[in-house]
C-alpha cells in the first residue's frame, strides 16, 4: 500500500493513485498537470518523513476541472441601531486526480 500526505491548497490531504481531491484553485502547466509537495510518504512498512528525503518524492496530479464552492452568506446585525450588513462569498476550487507517486 503506497500513499502520501500532500500539501494541497493550505490543507493536507492523504492521497493514493487515482484519488480525486478538491482543493483551492491552482494553475496547471500547459498539459493540465501539477506537482504537489509531499509531507509524508508511506510505502508498505517504509515511512519517509524527513525533508531531505521528501524533496526527492514527486506527487503528480491531473487537473480535471476548475469550479466554485457553495455560496456562503455573511450577515452582521446590531440591535436597535439600524445597522445590518450582508455579504456573500464563493471559494475558487480545482478538482484534481492523482496520477503518480514516485
PDB file of C-alpha atoms in Angstrom:
ATOM      1  CA  UNK A   1       0.000   0.000   0.000  1.00  0.00           C
ATOM      2  CA  UNK A   2       1.567   3.239  -1.185  1.00  0.00           C
ATOM      3  CA  UNK A   3       0.153   6.598  -0.175  1.00  0.00           C
ATOM      4  CA  UNK A   4       1.336  10.104   0.604  1.00  0.00           C
ATOM      5  CA  UNK A   5       0.175  13.100   2.585  1.00  0.00           C
ATOM      6  CA  UNK A   6       0.479  16.203   0.411  1.00  0.00           C
ATOM      7  CA  UNK A   7       0.098  19.920   0.944  1.00  0.00           C
ATOM      8  CA  UNK A   8      -2.912  20.868  -1.176  1.00  0.00           C
ATOM      9  CA  UNK A   9      -4.147  24.433  -1.127  1.00  0.00           C
ATOM     10  CA  UNK A  10      -3.471  25.298   2.511  1.00  0.00           C
ATOM     11  CA  UNK A  11      -4.540  21.892   3.820  1.00  0.00           C
ATOM     12  CA  UNK A  12      -3.056  18.419   3.967  1.00  0.00           C
ATOM     13  CA  UNK A  13      -4.672  15.530   2.107  1.00  0.00           C
ATOM     14  CA  UNK A  14      -3.971  11.786   2.219  1.00  0.00           C
ATOM     15  CA  UNK A  15      -3.761  10.597  -1.404  1.00  0.00           C
ATOM     16  CA  UNK A  16      -3.218   7.392  -3.339  1.00  0.00           C
ATOM     17  CA  UNK A  17      -3.016   6.911  -7.104  1.00  0.00           C
ATOM     18  CA  UNK A  18      -6.480   7.525  -8.541  1.00  0.00           C
ATOM     19  CA  UNK A  19      -7.704   9.681  -5.628  1.00  0.00           C
ATOM     20  CA  UNK A  20      -9.771  12.732  -6.607  1.00  0.00           C
ATOM     21  CA  UNK A  21      -9.114  15.790  -4.419  1.00  0.00           C
ATOM     22  CA  UNK A  22     -10.885  19.162  -4.364  1.00  0.00           C
ATOM     23  CA  UNK A  23      -8.505  21.934  -3.309  1.00  0.00           C
ATOM     24  CA  UNK A  24      -8.046  25.703  -3.552  1.00  0.00           C
ATOM     25  CA  UNK A  25      -7.541  26.999  -7.093  1.00  0.00           C
ATOM     26  CA  UNK A  26      -4.112  26.217  -8.601  1.00  0.00           C
ATOM     27  CA  UNK A  27      -2.729  26.845 -12.060  1.00  0.00           C
ATOM     28  CA  UNK A  28      -1.716  23.863 -14.153  1.00  0.00           C
ATOM     29  CA  UNK A  29       1.018  23.654 -16.768  1.00  0.00           C
ATOM     30  CA  UNK A  30       0.159  23.548 -20.489  1.00  0.00           C
ATOM     31  CA  UNK A  31      -0.613  19.794 -20.311  1.00  0.00           C
ATOM     32  CA  UNK A  32      -3.023  20.233 -17.390  1.00  0.00           C
ATOM     33  CA  UNK A  33      -0.742  18.641 -14.758  1.00  0.00           C
ATOM     34  CA  UNK A  34       0.525  19.889 -11.391  1.00  0.00           C
ATOM     35  CA  UNK A  35       3.020  18.670  -8.793  1.00  0.00           C
ATOM     36  CA  UNK A  36       2.120  18.632  -5.104  1.00  0.00           C
ATOM     37  CA  UNK A  37       4.734  18.765  -2.304  1.00  0.00           C
ATOM     38  CA  UNK A  38       4.751  15.662  -0.096  1.00  0.00           C
ATOM     39  CA  UNK A  39       4.708  15.953   3.710  1.00  0.00           C
ATOM     40  CA  UNK A  40       4.760  12.190   4.401  1.00  0.00           C
ATOM     41  CA  UNK A  41       5.291   9.105   2.214  1.00  0.00           C
ATOM     42  CA  UNK A  42       4.317   5.548   3.198  1.00  0.00           C
ATOM     43  CA  UNK A  43       5.385   2.539   1.100  1.00  0.00           C
ATOM     44  CA  UNK A  44       4.271  -0.591   2.959  1.00  0.00           C
ATOM     45  CA  UNK A  45       6.378  -0.691   6.126  1.00  0.00           C
ATOM     46  CA  UNK A  46       8.717   2.123   4.995  1.00  0.00           C
ATOM     47  CA  UNK A  47       7.730   5.617   6.214  1.00  0.00           C
ATOM     48  CA  UNK A  48       9.543   8.734   4.984  1.00  0.00           C
ATOM     49  CA  UNK A  49       9.006  11.990   6.851  1.00  0.00           C
ATOM     50  CA  UNK A  50      12.304  13.945   6.779  1.00  0.00           C
ATOM     51  CA  UNK A  51      12.502  16.933   4.427  1.00  0.00           C
ATOM     52  CA  UNK A  52      15.671  15.829   2.622  1.00  0.00           C
ATOM     53  CA  UNK A  53      14.159  12.504   1.502  1.00  0.00           C
ATOM     54  CA  UNK A  54      10.756  14.036   0.742  1.00  0.00           C
ATOM     55  CA  UNK A  55      12.377  16.501  -1.683  1.00  0.00           C
ATOM     56  CA  UNK A  56      13.105  13.522  -3.990  1.00  0.00           C
ATOM     57  CA  UNK A  57       9.465  12.335  -3.978  1.00  0.00           C
ATOM     58  CA  UNK A  58       7.071  13.807  -6.531  1.00  0.00           C
ATOM     59  CA  UNK A  59       3.298  13.535  -6.440  1.00  0.00           C
ATOM     60  CA  UNK A  60       1.763  14.404  -9.812  1.00  0.00           C
ATOM     61  CA  UNK A  61      -1.870  15.199 -10.470  1.00  0.00           C
ATOM     62  CA  UNK A  62      -4.055  15.899 -13.492  1.00  0.00           C
ATOM     63  CA  UNK A  63      -6.456  18.849 -13.326  1.00  0.00           C
ATOM     64  CA  UNK A  64      -9.999  17.654 -14.026  1.00  0.00           C
ATOM     65  CA  UNK A  65     -11.908  20.937 -13.685  1.00  0.00           C
ATOM     66  CA  UNK A  66     -12.000  24.384 -12.128  1.00  0.00           C
ATOM     67  CA  UNK A  67     -15.128  25.083 -10.121  1.00  0.00           C
ATOM     68  CA  UNK A  68     -16.574  27.287  -7.403  1.00  0.00           C
ATOM     69  CA  UNK A  69     -17.678  26.234  -3.953  1.00  0.00           C
ATOM     70  CA  UNK A  70     -21.088  26.810  -2.372  1.00  0.00           C
ATOM     71  CA  UNK A  71     -22.296  30.315  -1.603  1.00  0.00           C
ATOM     72  CA  UNK A  72     -21.506  31.381   1.961  1.00  0.00           C
ATOM     73  CA  UNK A  73     -23.642  34.186   3.408  1.00  0.00           C
ATOM     74  CA  UNK A  74     -22.032  36.546   5.921  1.00  0.00           C
ATOM     75  CA  UNK A  75     -24.516  38.660   7.872  1.00  0.00           C
ATOM     76  CA  UNK A  76     -23.869  41.254  10.575  1.00  0.00           C
ATOM     77  CA  UNK A  77     -26.632  42.857  12.631  1.00  0.00           C
ATOM     78  CA  UNK A  78     -26.666  45.234  15.596  1.00  0.00           C
ATOM     79  CA  UNK A  79     -29.879  45.566  17.529  1.00  0.00           C
ATOM     80  CA  UNK A  80     -31.613  48.958  17.940  1.00  0.00           C
ATOM     81  CA  UNK A  81     -29.107  50.871  15.768  1.00  0.00           C
ATOM     82  CA  UNK A  82     -30.370  50.065  12.282  1.00  0.00           C
ATOM     83  CA  UNK A  83     -27.032  48.514  11.304  1.00  0.00           C
ATOM     84  CA  UNK A  84     -27.092  45.450   9.128  1.00  0.00           C
ATOM     85  CA  UNK A  85     -24.672  44.204   6.519  1.00  0.00           C
ATOM     86  CA  UNK A  86     -24.904  41.256   4.158  1.00  0.00           C
ATOM     87  CA  UNK A  87     -22.063  39.800   2.133  1.00  0.00           C
ATOM     88  CA  UNK A  88     -21.545  36.629   0.088  1.00  0.00           C
ATOM     89  CA  UNK A  89     -18.524  34.548  -0.906  1.00  0.00           C
ATOM     90  CA  UNK A  90     -17.788  31.611  -3.233  1.00  0.00           C
ATOM     91  CA  UNK A  91     -14.380  29.947  -2.992  1.00  0.00           C
ATOM     92  CA  UNK A  92     -12.449  29.229  -6.210  1.00  0.00           C
ATOM     93  CA  UNK A  93     -11.644  25.482  -6.307  1.00  0.00           C
ATOM     94  CA  UNK A  94      -9.830  22.953  -8.501  1.00  0.00           C
ATOM     95  CA  UNK A  95     -10.624  19.233  -8.733  1.00  0.00           C
ATOM     96  CA  UNK A  96      -7.556  17.059  -9.437  1.00  0.00           C
ATOM     97  CA  UNK A  97      -6.880  13.332  -9.889  1.00  0.00           C
ATOM     98  CA  UNK A  98      -3.622  11.897  -8.522  1.00  0.00           C
ATOM     99  CA  UNK A  99      -1.714  10.160 -11.341  1.00  0.00           C
ATOM    100  CA  UNK A 100       1.617   9.247  -9.762  1.00  0.00           C
ATOM    101  CA  UNK A 101       3.622   8.974  -6.550  1.00  0.00           C
ATOM    102  CA  UNK A 102       7.350   8.473  -7.157  1.00  0.00           C
TER     103      UNK A 102
END
